[in-house]
Amino acid sequence: MDFYITTPIYYVNDEPHLGHAYTTILADVLARYARLQGSQTFFLTGVDEHGQKAQEAARLHGLEPQAYVDLMHTRFQSAWQELEVANDDFIRTTQPRHVHVVEHVLNQLWQQGDIYLDEYQGWYCVPDERFWTEKDLRDGQCPDCGRPVEPVSEPNYFFRMNRYQGWLIDYIQAHLDFILPALRRNEVLGFLHQPLGDLCISRPASRLNWGIPLPFDPNFVTYVWFDALLNYVTAAGYLQDEARFSRLWPQARHLIGKDILTTHSVYWPTMLKAAGLPMPRTIFATGWWTVDGEKISKSRGNTVKPLELASIYGVEAFRYYLMSQMQPGHDADFSRERLASCYQADLANNLGNLLQRVVNMLTRYCDGRIPSPAMEAVADSDTRSLIRLCEDLPGRVFSAANAFDTPQALDQCRAVLDAANQYLERQAPWKRSAGNPQGVNTCLYTAAEALRLVALLLSPVMPKRCAEVWRRLGWLPLAVLRDGLAWGMLQPGAPVTPGEPLFPRK
Ligand code: MSP
């Protein structure tokens, strides 16, 4: 089964911040969980390079727009590399493969009468790159971000979005996993109670020339959202590799922020419908991060620099923290204190200490090797119930991940680590080492194997730290990682390697 996951393509003039980092890491983690379940995955991220914002930023830097975006897009690429994001593709909307798709779709819609020329009168919010009508405005400002809007009165081309309103309502109601969480589906359906206008999809080249010229009228460039949304089909192989496209595209999951819900769940599906293309599988809207309860903004000076935090706690602890905090679709609050306490409790104490204890005991009581456990059938009931818990773990973690619920997936892993810690306390192998070698062997094998398995299920979040757990337990992951999900993969006789704490005290 294919699994295609996307992030929004980020405005290239922004600096990668916490909101971008979270969404991109979430996509990475979900792609890795899908791969662990045996899916063929394709993970796309990229940058949105056209539009007024980019043009103005380039002008401020004294650069041509193309030179400016060539310079700026690498900041995103290198941030993702540092955060251990393993995207399969990185799209830039200035790439010829994408320009070709945009031109093709515009031509098609033009020829079939879904695009017409009319006078546009309204307002434009440059920071959001959104058109608004008079009645949309709130106190004369952008209803979305509250910033000033510019008056616009000019001829423009329009997409007959209104034609597809009835179809869209039916589609959303018939496909309950199309817009998630349900709260957002209801929000979109509420919005669709009002008559849907047509969508202005151009800007006169005389005012804005940094965009893709309309193929049927070079006096205009394409509206940046119409251009940007099509990135998702470009990268899936549309017009390039039809076999790949038709396999991959219907399995697309778009991760977005709740602020770009309308563009993704109203503009985008109607554009696809008009172009005769299938719908993506799911549009999942995440919440927003605040910092110590406040909206993140440059003027408040509370922007969170993801790379800075990653350098204090380690990239993977930072990924773990982000993935553990945001309940699906809800806002989450970022706090340095909570990051510190999550590091100490979940990583240093729970996971790190357990590994340290188990490896030390294996060194002391089992000659530094993985021992042979008793056959499961004759093991004591305490041991059997920990094994049972571990055997159920993959299913529980995967169903949480498949529901975009990473905090739940991590909770499941934490519960097994807690259980393994308690199991060690009850079994107390340090008291029995002299009299009962078989009991000690079984207990330490079981605890070590539980750790190996939990590490496998945490590896989408912390790939390198988890590989270090395996190395210390003498396990070489199999070529097909999924085969490692079975209980009992640690090989008796394999040497264990003691080492420094996995998550050192800060
Ligand atoms: N370029 C458009 C997307 C086009 S997709 C076809 C865009 N770019 S953006 O860079 O402004 O924002 C990208 C994403 O970052 C949005 O999904 C937005 O929700 C997210 N975030 C920006 N600030 C955020 C937080 N404070 N918290 C969580 N996500 C936030 O919009």
Coordinates of C-alpha atoms and ligand atoms in Angstrom, one line a residue:
M1 CA 0.0 0.0 0.0
D2 CA 1.3 3.5 -0.8
F3 CA 1.5 6.3 1.7
Y4 CA 2.0 9.8 0.4
I5 CA 2.4 12.6 2.9
T6 CA 2.9 16.3 2.4
T7 CA 3.7 19.4 4.4
P8 CA 2.6 22.9 3.3
I9 CA 5.2 24.5 1.1
Y10 CA 6.7 27.2 3.2
Y11 CA 7.0 30.9 2.1
V12 CA 10.6 31.1 1.2
N13 CA 11.1 34.6 2.8
D14 CA 10.3 33.2 6.3
E15 CA 12.9 31.8 8.6
P16 CA 12.2 28.2 9.6
H17 CA 10.4 28.4 12.9
L18 CA 8.7 26.2 15.4
G19 CA 5.4 25.9 13.4
H20 CA 7.3 24.8 10.3
A21 CA 9.6 22.5 12.2
Y22 CA 6.7 20.8 14.0
T23 CA 4.7 20.1 10.8
T24 CA 7.7 18.9 9.0
I25 CA 8.9 16.6 11.8
L26 CA 5.3 15.3 12.2
A27 CA 5.3 14.4 8.5
D28 CA 8.7 12.7 8.8
V29 CA 7.5 10.7 11.9
L30 CA 4.3 9.6 10.2
A31 CA 6.2 8.6 7.1
R32 CA 8.6 6.5 9.1
Y33 CA 5.7 4.8 11.0
A34 CA 4.1 4.0 7.6
R35 CA 7.4 2.5 6.4
L36 CA 7.6 0.4 9.6
Q37 CA 4.2 -1.0 8.7
G38 CA 5.4 -2.0 5.3
S39 CA 4.0 0.8 3.2
Q40 CA 5.8 2.3 0.2
T41 CA 6.1 5.9 1.4
F42 CA 6.7 9.2 -0.3
F43 CA 7.2 12.3 1.8
L44 CA 7.2 15.7 0.2
T45 CA 8.0 19.1 1.5
G46 CA 9.2 22.3 -0.2
V47 CA 8.9 26.0 -0.6
D48 CA 6.4 28.4 -2.1
E49 CA 8.5 30.8 -4.1
H50 CA 6.2 33.1 -6.1
G51 CA 3.9 35.9 -5.1
Q52 CA 4.0 39.4 -3.8
K53 CA 5.7 38.6 -0.5
A54 CA 8.7 37.0 -2.2
Q55 CA 8.9 39.8 -4.7
E56 CA 8.9 42.4 -2.0
A57 CA 11.4 40.6 0.1
A58 CA 13.7 40.3 -2.9
R59 CA 13.4 44.0 -3.6
L60 CA 14.3 44.8 0.1
H61 CA 17.4 42.6 -0.4
G62 CA 18.3 44.3 -3.6
L63 CA 18.0 41.1 -5.5
E64 CA 16.1 39.7 -8.5
P65 CA 13.3 37.4 -7.2
Q66 CA 14.9 34.3 -8.8
A67 CA 18.3 35.1 -7.3
Y68 CA 16.6 35.7 -3.9
V69 CA 14.7 32.4 -3.9
D70 CA 17.7 30.5 -5.1
L71 CA 19.5 31.8 -2.0
M72 CA 16.7 31.5 0.5
H73 CA 15.3 28.0 -0.1
T74 CA 18.4 26.3 1.1
R75 CA 17.7 27.5 4.7
F76 CA 14.7 25.2 4.8
Q77 CA 16.7 22.3 3.3
S78 CA 19.5 22.6 5.8
A79 CA 17.1 23.1 8.7
W80 CA 15.4 19.8 7.8
Q81 CA 18.6 18.0 7.4
E82 CA 19.7 19.1 10.9
L83 CA 16.4 18.0 12.3
E84 CA 16.8 14.5 10.8
V85 CA 13.9 15.0 8.4
A86 CA 14.2 12.4 5.6
N87 CA 12.0 13.9 2.9
D88 CA 12.0 12.0 -0.5
D89 CA 11.5 15.2 -2.5
F90 CA 11.8 18.9 -2.0
I91 CA 9.7 20.9 -4.4
R92 CA 10.2 24.6 -5.4
T93 CA 7.4 26.2 -7.3
T94 CA 9.9 27.8 -9.7
Q95 CA 11.0 24.4 -11.0
P96 CA 10.1 23.7 -14.7
R97 CA 8.3 20.4 -13.7
H98 CA 5.9 22.5 -11.6
V99 CA 5.5 25.5 -14.0
H100 CA 4.5 22.9 -16.7
V101 CA 1.7 21.4 -14.5
V102 CA 0.3 24.9 -13.6
E103 CA 0.2 25.9 -17.2
H104 CA -1.4 22.7 -18.2
V105 CA -4.2 22.9 -15.6
L106 CA -4.8 26.6 -16.4
N107 CA -5.1 25.8 -20.1
Q108 CA -7.5 23.0 -19.5
L109 CA -9.8 25.0 -17.2
W110 CA -9.7 27.9 -19.6
Q111 CA -10.6 25.7 -22.6
Q112 CA -13.5 24.1 -20.8
G113 CA -14.9 27.4 -19.7
D114 CA -14.1 27.2 -16.0
I115 CA -12.0 30.4 -16.1
Y116 CA -13.3 33.8 -17.2
L117 CA -12.2 37.5 -17.2
D118 CA -14.0 40.0 -15.0
E119 CA -13.4 43.1 -13.0
Y120 CA -12.0 42.4 -9.5
Q121 CA -12.9 44.8 -6.8
G122 CA -11.8 44.0 -3.3
W123 CA -8.9 43.8 -0.9
Y124 CA -5.7 41.9 -0.8
C125 CA -3.7 40.9 2.3
V126 CA 0.0 40.6 1.3
P127 CA 1.3 38.7 4.3
D128 CA -1.4 36.0 3.8
E129 CA -1.5 36.3 0.0
R130 CA -5.3 36.2 0.2
F131 CA -8.0 38.2 -1.6
W132 CA -10.9 39.4 0.5
T133 CA -14.2 41.1 -0.2
E134 CA -15.5 44.2 1.6
K135 CA -17.8 42.1 3.8
D136 CA -15.0 39.7 4.7
L137 CA -12.9 42.4 6.4
R138 CA -12.9 42.8 10.2
D139 CA -12.6 46.4 11.3
G140 CA -11.2 47.2 7.9
Q141 CA -8.3 44.7 8.4
C142 CA -7.6 41.1 7.2
P143 CA -10.1 38.8 8.9
D144 CA -7.4 36.2 9.2
C145 CA -4.4 37.9 10.6
G146 CA -5.7 41.4 11.5
R147 CA -3.1 43.2 9.4
P148 CA -3.9 46.0 6.9
V149 CA -5.2 45.1 3.5
E150 CA -4.6 46.8 0.1
P151 CA -7.5 47.9 -2.1
V152 CA -7.5 46.2 -5.5
S153 CA -9.6 47.2 -8.5
E154 CA -8.5 45.7 -11.7
P155 CA -9.5 43.2 -14.4
N156 CA -8.6 39.6 -13.4
Y157 CA -9.3 36.1 -14.3
F158 CA -11.7 34.0 -12.1
F159 CA -12.1 30.3 -11.6
R160 CA -15.7 29.1 -11.4
M161 CA -15.4 27.6 -8.0
N162 CA -19.1 28.2 -7.3
R163 CA -20.0 25.5 -9.8
Y164 CA -18.5 22.9 -7.6
Q165 CA -20.0 23.9 -4.3
G166 CA -22.8 21.3 -4.2
W167 CA -20.5 18.6 -5.2
L168 CA -17.9 19.5 -2.5
I169 CA -20.5 19.5 0.3
D170 CA -21.6 16.0 -0.8
Y171 CA -18.1 14.8 -1.1
I172 CA -17.1 16.0 2.4
Q173 CA -20.2 14.4 3.9
A174 CA -19.6 11.1 2.2
H175 CA -15.9 10.8 3.1
L176 CA -15.5 11.2 6.8
D177 CA -11.7 10.9 6.7
F178 CA -11.4 13.6 4.0
I179 CA -11.1 16.6 6.4
L180 CA -9.7 15.8 9.9
P181 CA -10.2 16.3 12.8
A182 CA -14.0 16.3 12.7
L183 CA -14.0 19.8 14.2
R184 CA -12.4 21.2 11.1
R185 CA -14.7 19.2 8.8
N186 CA -17.7 20.9 10.5
E187 CA -16.0 24.3 10.2
V188 CA -15.6 23.8 6.4
L189 CA -19.2 22.6 6.1
G190 CA -20.3 25.6 8.1
F191 CA -18.4 27.9 5.7
L192 CA -20.1 26.1 2.8
H193 CA -23.5 27.1 4.0
Q194 CA -22.9 30.5 2.4
P195 CA -22.9 30.7 -1.3
L196 CA -19.4 30.2 -2.6
G197 CA -18.0 32.9 -4.8
D198 CA -15.7 32.3 -7.7
L199 CA -11.9 32.5 -7.1
C200 CA -9.7 35.3 -8.4
I201 CA -6.7 33.4 -9.8
S202 CA -4.6 36.1 -11.4
R203 CA -2.8 39.4 -10.8
P204 CA -2.0 41.9 -13.5
A205 CA 1.7 41.5 -14.4
S206 CA 2.0 45.3 -14.3
R207 CA 1.5 45.1 -10.5
L208 CA 3.1 41.8 -9.7
N209 CA 5.3 40.0 -12.2
W210 CA 6.8 37.4 -9.9
G211 CA 4.6 34.5 -10.8
I212 CA 3.7 32.0 -13.6
P213 CA 2.3 33.9 -16.6
L214 CA -1.2 32.8 -17.5
P215 CA -0.6 30.7 -20.7
F216 CA -3.6 32.3 -22.4
D217 CA -2.9 35.9 -21.4
P218 CA 0.7 36.9 -20.6
N219 CA -0.5 40.2 -19.2
F220 CA -1.3 38.3 -16.0
V221 CA 0.5 36.0 -13.6
T222 CA -1.1 33.2 -11.7
Y223 CA -2.4 33.8 -8.1
V224 CA 0.1 32.3 -5.8
W225 CA -2.3 29.9 -4.0
F226 CA -3.5 28.5 -7.3
D227 CA 0.1 27.9 -8.3
A228 CA 1.2 26.6 -4.8
L229 CA -1.6 24.0 -4.3
L230 CA -0.7 22.2 -7.5
N231 CA 2.7 21.4 -6.1
Y232 CA 1.2 18.3 -4.5
V233 CA 0.3 16.7 -7.8
T234 CA 3.5 17.9 -9.6
A235 CA 5.6 16.0 -7.1
A236 CA 3.4 12.9 -7.3
G237 CA 4.3 12.6 -11.0
Y238 CA 1.3 14.3 -12.7
L239 CA 1.9 14.7 -16.4
Q240 CA 5.3 13.0 -16.0
D241 CA 4.7 9.5 -14.7
E242 CA 1.1 8.6 -14.9
A243 CA 1.4 5.1 -13.5
R244 CA 3.1 6.4 -10.4
F245 CA 0.7 9.3 -10.1
S246 CA -2.4 7.2 -10.2
R247 CA -1.0 4.9 -7.6
L248 CA 0.3 7.5 -5.3
W249 CA -2.1 10.5 -5.6
P250 CA -5.2 9.0 -4.0
Q251 CA -3.2 8.0 -1.0
A252 CA -2.1 11.6 -0.3
R253 CA -2.3 13.0 3.2
H254 CA -1.9 16.8 3.5
L255 CA -0.7 18.1 6.8
I256 CA -1.6 21.7 7.2
G257 CA -2.1 24.3 9.9
K258 CA -5.6 25.3 10.8
D259 CA -5.0 28.8 9.3
I260 CA -4.8 27.4 5.8
L261 CA -7.9 25.2 6.1
T262 CA -10.0 27.0 3.5
T263 CA -7.4 27.1 0.8
H264 CA -6.9 23.3 1.2
S265 CA -10.4 22.1 1.8
V266 CA -12.3 24.5 -0.5
Y267 CA -10.1 25.9 -3.2
W268 CA -8.0 22.8 -3.7
P269 CA -10.7 20.1 -4.0
T270 CA -12.7 22.3 -6.4
M271 CA -9.6 22.9 -8.5
L272 CA -8.9 19.1 -8.6
K273 CA -12.5 18.3 -9.5
A274 CA -12.5 20.8 -12.3
A275 CA -9.3 19.3 -13.6
G276 CA -10.8 15.9 -13.5
L277 CA -8.4 14.6 -10.9
P278 CA -9.1 12.4 -7.9
M279 CA -9.2 13.8 -4.4
P280 CA -6.3 13.3 -1.9
R281 CA -7.2 10.9 0.9
T282 CA -7.0 13.2 3.9
I283 CA -6.5 16.8 4.8
F284 CA -5.4 16.9 8.4
A285 CA -5.2 20.3 10.2
T286 CA -2.9 20.6 13.2
G287 CA -3.3 23.2 15.9
W288 CA -1.1 26.1 16.6
W289 CA 1.9 26.4 18.9
T290 CA 1.9 29.1 21.4
V291 CA 4.9 30.0 23.6
D292 CA 4.2 30.2 27.3
G293 CA 0.5 30.8 26.4
E294 CA 1.2 33.5 23.9
K295 CA 0.9 33.6 20.1
I296 CA 4.3 33.4 18.5
S297 CA 5.2 36.6 16.9
K298 CA 8.3 38.5 15.9
S299 CA 7.0 41.7 17.7
R300 CA 6.6 39.8 21.0
G301 CA 10.1 38.5 20.6
N302 CA 9.0 35.1 21.6
T303 CA 9.9 33.2 18.4
V304 CA 11.3 29.8 19.1
K305 CA 14.4 28.9 17.1
P306 CA 14.1 25.1 16.6
L307 CA 17.8 24.6 15.9
E308 CA 18.8 26.4 19.0
L309 CA 16.7 24.2 21.2
A310 CA 17.8 21.1 19.3
S311 CA 21.4 22.0 20.1
I312 CA 20.7 22.1 23.8
Y313 CA 18.7 18.9 24.2
G314 CA 19.7 17.0 21.1
V315 CA 17.7 16.9 17.9
E316 CA 15.9 13.7 18.8
A317 CA 14.9 14.7 22.3
F318 CA 13.4 17.9 20.7
R319 CA 11.5 15.8 18.2
Y320 CA 10.2 13.6 21.0
Y321 CA 9.0 16.6 23.0
L322 CA 7.2 18.1 20.0
M323 CA 5.6 14.8 19.1
S324 CA 4.4 14.2 22.6
Q325 CA 2.7 17.6 23.1
M326 CA 0.2 18.4 20.5
Q327 CA -3.1 16.5 20.8
P328 CA -4.5 15.9 17.3
G329 CA -5.9 19.2 16.0
H330 CA -5.5 21.1 19.2
D331 CA -3.3 24.0 20.0
A332 CA -0.2 23.2 22.1
D333 CA 1.9 25.4 24.3
F334 CA 5.6 25.3 24.1
S335 CA 7.6 25.9 27.3
R336 CA 11.2 25.4 28.0
E337 CA 10.4 24.0 31.5
R338 CA 8.2 21.3 30.0
L339 CA 10.8 20.4 27.5
A340 CA 13.3 20.1 30.3
S341 CA 11.0 18.0 32.5
C342 CA 9.9 15.8 29.5
Y343 CA 13.6 15.2 28.8
Q344 CA 14.3 14.2 32.4
A345 CA 11.3 12.1 33.1
D346 CA 10.6 10.2 29.8
L347 CA 14.0 10.1 28.2
A348 CA 16.7 10.2 30.9
N349 CA 14.9 8.4 33.7
N350 CA 12.5 6.1 32.0
L351 CA 14.1 4.9 28.8
G352 CA 17.8 5.9 29.5
N353 CA 17.9 4.4 33.0
L354 CA 16.2 1.2 32.0
L355 CA 18.8 0.6 29.3
Q356 CA 21.6 1.4 31.7
R357 CA 20.3 -1.0 34.4
V358 CA 19.6 -3.8 31.9
V359 CA 23.0 -3.6 30.2
N360 CA 24.8 -3.4 33.6
M361 CA 23.0 -6.5 34.9
L362 CA 23.7 -8.4 31.7
T363 CA 27.3 -7.5 32.1
R364 CA 27.4 -8.6 35.7
Y365 CA 25.2 -11.6 35.7
C366 CA 25.3 -13.0 32.2
D367 CA 29.0 -12.5 31.1
G368 CA 28.1 -9.5 29.0
R369 CA 25.9 -11.5 26.6
I370 CA 22.3 -11.9 25.8
P371 CA 21.2 -15.0 27.8
S372 CA 18.8 -17.8 26.8
P373 CA 15.4 -17.3 28.3
A374 CA 13.1 -20.1 29.5
M375 CA 10.6 -21.2 26.8
E376 CA 7.7 -18.8 26.9
A377 CA 5.3 -21.6 27.7
V378 CA 7.1 -22.5 30.9
A379 CA 7.9 -18.9 32.0
D380 CA 6.2 -17.4 35.0
S381 CA 3.0 -15.4 34.6
D382 CA 4.7 -12.1 35.4
T383 CA 7.1 -12.6 32.5
R384 CA 4.3 -13.8 30.2
S385 CA 2.2 -10.8 30.9
L386 CA 5.0 -8.4 30.0
I387 CA 5.6 -10.4 26.8
R388 CA 1.8 -10.1 26.0
L389 CA 2.0 -6.3 26.5
C390 CA 4.9 -6.1 24.2
E391 CA 3.3 -8.2 21.5
D392 CA 0.3 -5.8 21.5
L393 CA 2.4 -2.7 21.4
P394 CA 3.0 -2.5 17.6
G395 CA -0.8 -2.6 16.9
R396 CA -1.5 0.1 19.4
V397 CA 1.3 2.4 18.3
F398 CA 0.4 2.0 14.6
S399 CA -3.3 2.7 15.1
A400 CA -2.4 5.9 17.0
A401 CA 0.1 7.0 14.3
N402 CA -2.4 6.3 11.6
A403 CA -4.9 8.6 13.4
F404 CA -2.2 11.3 13.4
D405 CA -2.0 10.9 17.2
T406 CA 1.7 10.9 18.1
P407 CA 1.2 11.7 21.8
Q408 CA -0.9 8.5 22.0
A409 CA 1.7 6.5 20.2
L410 CA 4.4 7.7 22.6
D411 CA 2.2 7.1 25.6
Q412 CA 1.9 3.5 24.6
C413 CA 5.6 3.1 24.4
R414 CA 6.0 4.8 27.8
A415 CA 3.5 2.5 29.4
V416 CA 5.6 -0.5 28.3
L417 CA 8.8 1.0 29.6
D418 CA 7.0 1.6 32.9
A419 CA 5.8 -2.0 32.9
A420 CA 9.3 -3.2 32.2
N421 CA 10.8 -1.1 35.1
Q422 CA 8.2 -2.5 37.5
Y423 CA 8.8 -6.0 36.2
L424 CA 12.5 -5.6 37.1
E425 CA 11.6 -4.4 40.6
R426 CA 9.4 -7.4 41.2
Q427 CA 11.8 -9.9 39.7
A428 CA 14.8 -8.3 41.5
P429 CA 17.4 -10.3 39.6
W430 CA 20.1 -8.8 41.8
K431 CA 18.7 -10.8 44.7
R432 CA 18.5 -14.1 42.8
S433 CA 21.7 -14.1 40.8
A434 CA 23.3 -16.8 43.0
G435 CA 20.5 -19.2 43.4
N436 CA 18.4 -19.1 40.2
P437 CA 20.4 -18.5 37.0
Q438 CA 17.5 -19.6 34.8
G439 CA 15.1 -17.1 36.4
V440 CA 17.7 -14.3 36.1
N441 CA 18.3 -15.2 32.4
T442 CA 14.6 -15.2 31.6
C443 CA 14.1 -11.9 33.4
L444 CA 17.0 -10.1 31.8
Y445 CA 16.3 -11.4 28.4
T446 CA 12.6 -10.3 28.7
A447 CA 13.6 -6.8 29.9
A448 CA 16.2 -6.4 27.2
E449 CA 13.8 -7.6 24.5
A450 CA 11.1 -5.3 25.7
L451 CA 13.6 -2.4 25.3
R452 CA 14.6 -3.5 21.8
L453 CA 11.0 -3.6 20.8
V454 CA 10.1 -0.2 22.4
A455 CA 13.1 1.3 20.7
L456 CA 11.9 0.0 17.4
L457 CA 8.5 1.7 17.9
L458 CA 10.2 4.9 19.0
S459 CA 12.6 4.9 16.1
P460 CA 10.4 7.0 13.8
V461 CA 10.8 9.8 16.4
M462 CA 14.4 9.2 17.5
P463 CA 16.1 7.2 14.8
K464 CA 19.7 7.5 16.0
R465 CA 19.1 7.2 19.8
C466 CA 17.1 4.0 19.1
A467 CA 19.8 2.5 16.9
E468 CA 22.1 3.1 19.8
V469 CA 19.8 1.1 22.1
W470 CA 20.0 -1.8 19.7
R471 CA 23.7 -1.5 19.4
R472 CA 24.2 -1.8 23.1
L473 CA 21.8 -4.8 23.2
G474 CA 23.8 -6.5 20.4
W475 CA 21.0 -6.3 17.9
L476 CA 21.6 -5.5 14.2
P477 CA 18.3 -4.3 12.7
L478 CA 17.1 -6.5 9.8
A479 CA 17.0 -5.2 6.2
V480 CA 13.2 -5.1 6.5
L481 CA 12.7 -3.2 9.7
R482 CA 9.1 -4.5 10.0
D483 CA 10.4 -8.1 10.5
G484 CA 11.9 -6.8 13.8
L485 CA 8.5 -6.2 15.2
A486 CA 8.1 -9.9 16.3
W487 CA 8.9 -10.8 19.9
G488 CA 12.1 -12.7 20.5
M489 CA 14.6 -11.2 18.0
L490 CA 17.5 -10.7 20.4
Q491 CA 19.9 -13.6 19.9
P492 CA 21.3 -15.4 22.9
G493 CA 25.0 -15.1 23.0
A494 CA 25.1 -11.6 21.3
P495 CA 27.5 -9.3 23.2
V496 CA 26.1 -6.3 25.0
T497 CA 28.0 -3.0 25.2
P498 CA 27.8 -0.7 28.2
G499 CA 28.1 3.0 27.6
E500 CA 27.4 6.5 28.7
P501 CA 23.8 7.5 29.7
L502 CA 21.7 7.6 26.5
F503 CA 20.3 11.0 27.6
P504 CA 22.9 12.7 29.9
R505 CA 21.7 15.0 32.7
K506 CA 21.3 18.6 31.6
Ligands
MSP1 N1 2.9 29.0 1.5 C1 1.7 28.7 2.3 C2 1.3 27.3 2.2 C3 1.1 26.8 0.8 S1 0.7 25.1 0.7 C4 0.2 24.8 -0.8 C5 1.9 29.1 3.8 N2 3.2 29.1 4.2 S2 3.7 29.5 5.7 O1 5.1 29.3 5.6 O2 3.1 30.7 6.0 O3 3.0 28.5 6.7 C6 3.1 27.1 6.6 C7 2.5 26.4 7.7 O4 3.1 26.8 9.0 C8 1.0 26.7 7.9 O5 0.4 25.4 7.9 C9 0.9 27.3 9.3 O6 -0.2 26.8 9.9 C10 2.1 26.8 10.0 N3 2.4 27.6 11.1 C11 2.9 28.9 11.1 N4 2.9 29.2 12.5 C12 2.5 28.2 13.3 C13 2.4 28.0 14.7 N5 2.7 28.9 15.5 N6 2.1 26.8 15.1 C14 1.8 25.7 14.2 N7 1.9 25.9 12.9 C15 2.0 27.2 12.4 O7 1.0 29.3 4.5

